[in-house]
XYZ file of C-alpha atoms in Angstrom:
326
model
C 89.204 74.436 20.140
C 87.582 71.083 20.745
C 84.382 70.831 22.043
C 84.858 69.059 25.049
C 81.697 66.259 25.497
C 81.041 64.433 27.934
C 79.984 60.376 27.627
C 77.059 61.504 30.511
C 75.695 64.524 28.806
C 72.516 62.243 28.496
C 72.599 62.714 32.171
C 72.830 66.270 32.296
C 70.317 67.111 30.110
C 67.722 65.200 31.826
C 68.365 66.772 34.800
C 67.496 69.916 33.329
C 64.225 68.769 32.219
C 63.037 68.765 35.769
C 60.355 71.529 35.857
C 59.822 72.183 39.786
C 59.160 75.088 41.456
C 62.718 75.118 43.080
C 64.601 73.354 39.982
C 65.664 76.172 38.368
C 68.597 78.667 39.197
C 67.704 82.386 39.918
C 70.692 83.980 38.320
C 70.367 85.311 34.914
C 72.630 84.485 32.129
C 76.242 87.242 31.732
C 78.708 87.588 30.026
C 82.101 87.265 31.491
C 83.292 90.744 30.154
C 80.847 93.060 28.429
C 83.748 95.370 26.946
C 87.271 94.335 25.887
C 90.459 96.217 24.598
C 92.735 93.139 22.589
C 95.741 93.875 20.295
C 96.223 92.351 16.885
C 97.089 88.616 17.182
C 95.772 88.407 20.893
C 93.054 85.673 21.352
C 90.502 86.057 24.527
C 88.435 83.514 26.216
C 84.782 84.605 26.950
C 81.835 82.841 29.129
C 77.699 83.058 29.393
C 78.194 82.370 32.387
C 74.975 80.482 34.699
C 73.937 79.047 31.384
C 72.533 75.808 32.247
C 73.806 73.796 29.116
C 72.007 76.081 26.662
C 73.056 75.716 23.277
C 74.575 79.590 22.410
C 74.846 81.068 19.208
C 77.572 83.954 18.450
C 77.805 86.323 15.701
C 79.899 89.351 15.111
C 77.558 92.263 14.236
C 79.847 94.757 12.726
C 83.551 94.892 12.909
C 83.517 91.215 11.136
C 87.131 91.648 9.752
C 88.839 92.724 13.166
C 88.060 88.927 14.961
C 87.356 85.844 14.297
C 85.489 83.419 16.392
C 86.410 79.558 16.958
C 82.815 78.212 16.825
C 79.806 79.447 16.025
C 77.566 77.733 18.165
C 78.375 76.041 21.174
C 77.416 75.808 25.222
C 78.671 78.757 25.926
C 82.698 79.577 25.855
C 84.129 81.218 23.210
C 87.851 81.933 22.052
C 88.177 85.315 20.706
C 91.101 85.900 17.980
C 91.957 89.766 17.450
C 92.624 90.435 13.827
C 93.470 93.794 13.178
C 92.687 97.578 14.737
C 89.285 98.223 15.102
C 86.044 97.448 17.097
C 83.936 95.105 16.810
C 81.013 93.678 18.376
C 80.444 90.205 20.090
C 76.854 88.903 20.481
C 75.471 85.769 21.839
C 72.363 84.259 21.302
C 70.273 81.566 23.410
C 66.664 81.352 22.056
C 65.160 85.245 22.128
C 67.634 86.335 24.705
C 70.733 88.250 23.477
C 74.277 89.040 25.184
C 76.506 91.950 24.037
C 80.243 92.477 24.136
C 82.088 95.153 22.202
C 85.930 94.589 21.593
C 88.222 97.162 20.843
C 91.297 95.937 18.842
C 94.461 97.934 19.493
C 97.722 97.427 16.839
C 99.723 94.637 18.004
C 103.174 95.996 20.269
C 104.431 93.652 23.162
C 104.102 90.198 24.204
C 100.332 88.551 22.961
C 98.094 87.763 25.540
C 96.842 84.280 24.828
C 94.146 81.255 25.576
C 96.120 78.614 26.623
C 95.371 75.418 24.154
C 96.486 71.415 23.825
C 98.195 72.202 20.841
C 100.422 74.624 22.574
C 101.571 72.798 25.559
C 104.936 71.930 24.149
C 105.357 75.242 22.968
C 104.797 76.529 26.173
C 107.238 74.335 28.006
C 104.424 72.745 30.441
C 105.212 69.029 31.335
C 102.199 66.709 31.824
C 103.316 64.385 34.407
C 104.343 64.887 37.899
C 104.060 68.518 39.399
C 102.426 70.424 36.433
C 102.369 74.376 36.440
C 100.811 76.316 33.919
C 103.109 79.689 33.852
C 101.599 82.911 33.621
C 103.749 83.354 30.277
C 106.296 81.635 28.065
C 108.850 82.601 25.656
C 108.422 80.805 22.224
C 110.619 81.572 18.913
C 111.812 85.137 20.256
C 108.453 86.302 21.484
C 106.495 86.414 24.680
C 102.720 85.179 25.137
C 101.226 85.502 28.316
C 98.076 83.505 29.345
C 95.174 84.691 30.408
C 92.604 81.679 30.357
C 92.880 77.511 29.644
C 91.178 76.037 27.122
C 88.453 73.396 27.119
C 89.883 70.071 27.233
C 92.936 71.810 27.220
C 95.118 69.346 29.494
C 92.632 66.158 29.946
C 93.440 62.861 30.298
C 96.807 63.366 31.437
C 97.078 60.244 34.010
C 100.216 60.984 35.096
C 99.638 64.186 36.684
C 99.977 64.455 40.135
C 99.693 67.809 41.262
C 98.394 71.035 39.525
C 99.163 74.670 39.818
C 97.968 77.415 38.297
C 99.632 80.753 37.640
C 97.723 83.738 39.083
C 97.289 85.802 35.515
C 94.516 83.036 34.933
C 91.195 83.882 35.246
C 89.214 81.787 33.088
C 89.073 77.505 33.017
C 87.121 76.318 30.033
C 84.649 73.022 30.169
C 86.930 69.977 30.687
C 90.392 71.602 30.842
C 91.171 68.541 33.880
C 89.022 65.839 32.753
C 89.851 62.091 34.028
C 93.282 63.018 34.976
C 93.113 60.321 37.494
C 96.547 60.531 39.563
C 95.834 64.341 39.805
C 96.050 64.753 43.696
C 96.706 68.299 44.611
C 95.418 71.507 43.178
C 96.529 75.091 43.326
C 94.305 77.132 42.012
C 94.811 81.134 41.119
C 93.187 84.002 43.219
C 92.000 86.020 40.817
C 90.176 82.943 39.053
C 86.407 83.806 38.235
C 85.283 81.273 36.616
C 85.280 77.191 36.132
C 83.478 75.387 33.044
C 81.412 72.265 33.633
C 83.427 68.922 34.319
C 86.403 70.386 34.990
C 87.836 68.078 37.226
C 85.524 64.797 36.284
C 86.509 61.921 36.993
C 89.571 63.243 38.530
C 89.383 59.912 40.868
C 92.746 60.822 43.185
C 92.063 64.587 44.162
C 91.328 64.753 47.919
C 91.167 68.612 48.992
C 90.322 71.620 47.159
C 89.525 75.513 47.751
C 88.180 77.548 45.800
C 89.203 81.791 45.966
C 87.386 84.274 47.293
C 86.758 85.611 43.245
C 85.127 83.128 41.706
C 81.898 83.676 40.407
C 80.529 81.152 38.511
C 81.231 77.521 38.043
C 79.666 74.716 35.293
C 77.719 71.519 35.560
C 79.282 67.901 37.239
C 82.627 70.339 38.182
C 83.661 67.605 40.442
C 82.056 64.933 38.859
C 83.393 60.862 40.169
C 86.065 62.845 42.226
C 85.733 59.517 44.466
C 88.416 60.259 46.813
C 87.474 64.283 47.199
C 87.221 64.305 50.910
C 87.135 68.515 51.455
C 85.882 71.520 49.658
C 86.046 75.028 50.541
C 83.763 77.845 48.486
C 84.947 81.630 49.563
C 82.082 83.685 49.402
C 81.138 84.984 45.532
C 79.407 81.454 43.990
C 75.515 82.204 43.836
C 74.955 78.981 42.176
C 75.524 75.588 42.998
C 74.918 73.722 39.629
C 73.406 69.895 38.505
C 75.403 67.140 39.684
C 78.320 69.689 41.166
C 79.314 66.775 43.397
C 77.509 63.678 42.180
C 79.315 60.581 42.799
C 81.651 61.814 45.474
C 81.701 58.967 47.911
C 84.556 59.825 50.161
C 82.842 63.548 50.279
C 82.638 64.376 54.415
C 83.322 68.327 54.797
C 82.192 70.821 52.246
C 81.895 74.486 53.478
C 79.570 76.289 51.232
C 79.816 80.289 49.948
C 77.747 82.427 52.387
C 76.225 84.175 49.109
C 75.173 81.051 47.765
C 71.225 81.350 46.487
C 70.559 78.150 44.507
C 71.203 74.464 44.916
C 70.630 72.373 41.702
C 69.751 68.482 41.084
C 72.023 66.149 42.127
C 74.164 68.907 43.308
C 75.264 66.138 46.323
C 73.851 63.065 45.054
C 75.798 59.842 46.297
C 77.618 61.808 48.444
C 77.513 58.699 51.266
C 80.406 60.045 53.771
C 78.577 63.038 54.013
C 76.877 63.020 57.389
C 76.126 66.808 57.598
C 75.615 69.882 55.405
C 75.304 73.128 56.728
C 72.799 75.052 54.112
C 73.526 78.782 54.057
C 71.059 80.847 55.024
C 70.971 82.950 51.639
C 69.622 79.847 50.049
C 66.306 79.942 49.022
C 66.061 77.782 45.862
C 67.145 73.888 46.065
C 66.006 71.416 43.577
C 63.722 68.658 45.290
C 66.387 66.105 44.318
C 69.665 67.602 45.134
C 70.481 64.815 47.716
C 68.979 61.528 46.611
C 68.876 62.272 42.455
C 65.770 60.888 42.533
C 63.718 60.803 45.682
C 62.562 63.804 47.105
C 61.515 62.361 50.573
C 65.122 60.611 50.810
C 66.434 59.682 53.918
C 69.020 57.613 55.169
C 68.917 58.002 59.105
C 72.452 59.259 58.939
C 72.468 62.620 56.866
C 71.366 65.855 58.711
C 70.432 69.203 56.773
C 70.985 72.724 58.765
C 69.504 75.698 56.835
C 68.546 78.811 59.204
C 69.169 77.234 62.935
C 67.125 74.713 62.185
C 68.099 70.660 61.500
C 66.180 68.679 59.166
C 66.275 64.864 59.267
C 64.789 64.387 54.945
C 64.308 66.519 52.053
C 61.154 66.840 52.151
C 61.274 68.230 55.478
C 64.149 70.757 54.203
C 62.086 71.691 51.186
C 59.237 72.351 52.760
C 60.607 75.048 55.366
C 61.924 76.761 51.865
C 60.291 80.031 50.436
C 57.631 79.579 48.131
């Protein structure tokens, strides 16, 4: 797997240096899956999930010869490749906090599950222009793999894509997997997806519309990053956490309806988001980062944007923040 990086990490990580009493998310760290049953030959994608661009360190702690792991340190998603019959177990690291995961390896019978990488796109039989779908399994040399994730990076930069969809067996999008596929208009996503990695759709400048299922649960930094023509976004309820720079730079942005569970709005979360006249604030949030609007002013305001948060309509950020818990 590649690491996918972005040219604006810069950018992210200085958002996270912001120390403010509301800059920081309340959900702790998880794992996607804390237990796993894999057969021999199967790889698995795994997640710390609301880890805010934390460098993570992973180590196998006994059962070293059953898996292997595709990096040892990274920002948090892991591809897990099953070896042979055993158990083994999975633990990540981010300074003195630790993450646990034990995987059970079964002998290998049937088709292999699979994460679904760059280098097997041909293999797999998935075009990368016009209507893409990414099938819920292929048949390749007289055996059957069935995904269960995407890879990071996995198809980016693939201009000529105009519309995406996803087959519902995937549950997992690594960091990147849609990067600056810029004629990428329509998406499709799964039901039973939980999870989106930062930048997944950055700089994807033609996508207008997109909603996300009811089981999602956590999503990455800049996930819509430069979508300049994003016009509509729909959360289902299950996102706690709206991360750094979610929406930054989405200037044809006018309706986004946010997850009724949502707790935590992060910096930059809607900054530049100039067709956005209006945004209805949940009333489970009680955590926003004093620059979620403007990026950098936290008494912003523009005479034309309107925050509504508890009944209540507030004209500036300041005015917002200040009605907040303490």
């Amino acid at each position: 797997m590649k690491r996918f990086i972005l040219p604006l990490l810069w950018g992210i990580l200085s958002g996270l240096l912001f120390m403010g009493s509301t800059g920081f998310a309340k959900e702790k760290p998880s794992l996607s899956a804390s237990r796993m049953t894999l057969k021999a030959g199967d790889s698995a994608f795994i997640v710390l999930q609301e880890n805010p661009n934390n460098l993570v360190s992973w180590s196998v702690t006994s059962g070293k010869k059953c898996i292997s792991l595709d990096s040892p340190v990274n920002y948090g998603e892991q591809i897990i490749t099953a070896k042979k019959p055993g158990t083994a177990k999975l633990v990540a690291r981010v300074g003195s906090s630790r993450y646990r995961c034990t995987i059970r390896i079964k002998k290998a019978k049937g088709a292999k599950n699979i994460v679904l990488t760059a280098s097997q796109i041909k293999k797999a039989g998935i075009r990368t222009s016009g209507t893409v779908k990414i099938p819920g399994s292929f048949r390749y040399k007289k055996k059957t793999y069935k995904i269960t994730a995407i890879a990071p990076d996995c198809l980016g930069k693939k201009t000529k894509m105009r519309k995406l969809v996803i087959s519902k067996n995937i549950r997992l999008i690594g960091s990147g997997a849609f990067n600056n596929c810029t004629g990428l208009r329509q998406v499709t996503l799964p039901g039973r997806l939980r999870y989106l990695g930062t930048a997944v759709f950055y700089k994807c400048s033609s996508l207008t519309t997109v909603k996300l299922p009811a089981s999602m649960r956590s999503i990455g930094l800049n996930l819509f990053d430069s979508c300049k023509s994003l016009t509509q976004v729909s959360f289902a309820d299950g996102i706690r956490s709206l991360p750094t720079s979610t929406f930054n730079h989405c200037q044809g942005l006018r309706t986004v309806k946010l997850s009724s569970t949502l707790t935590y709005i992060g910096k930059k979360a809607f900054y530049e988001c100039v067709s956005l006249t209006q945004i209805t604030i949940p009333d489970s949030v009680t955590s926003i980062h004093p620059q979620f609007f403007s990026g950098s002013d936290t008494n912003f305001t523009d005479g034309k944007t309107t925050f509504l948060w508890r009944g209540q309509t507030y004209t500036s950020c300041a005015a917002l923040l200040q009605a907040m818990p303490k």
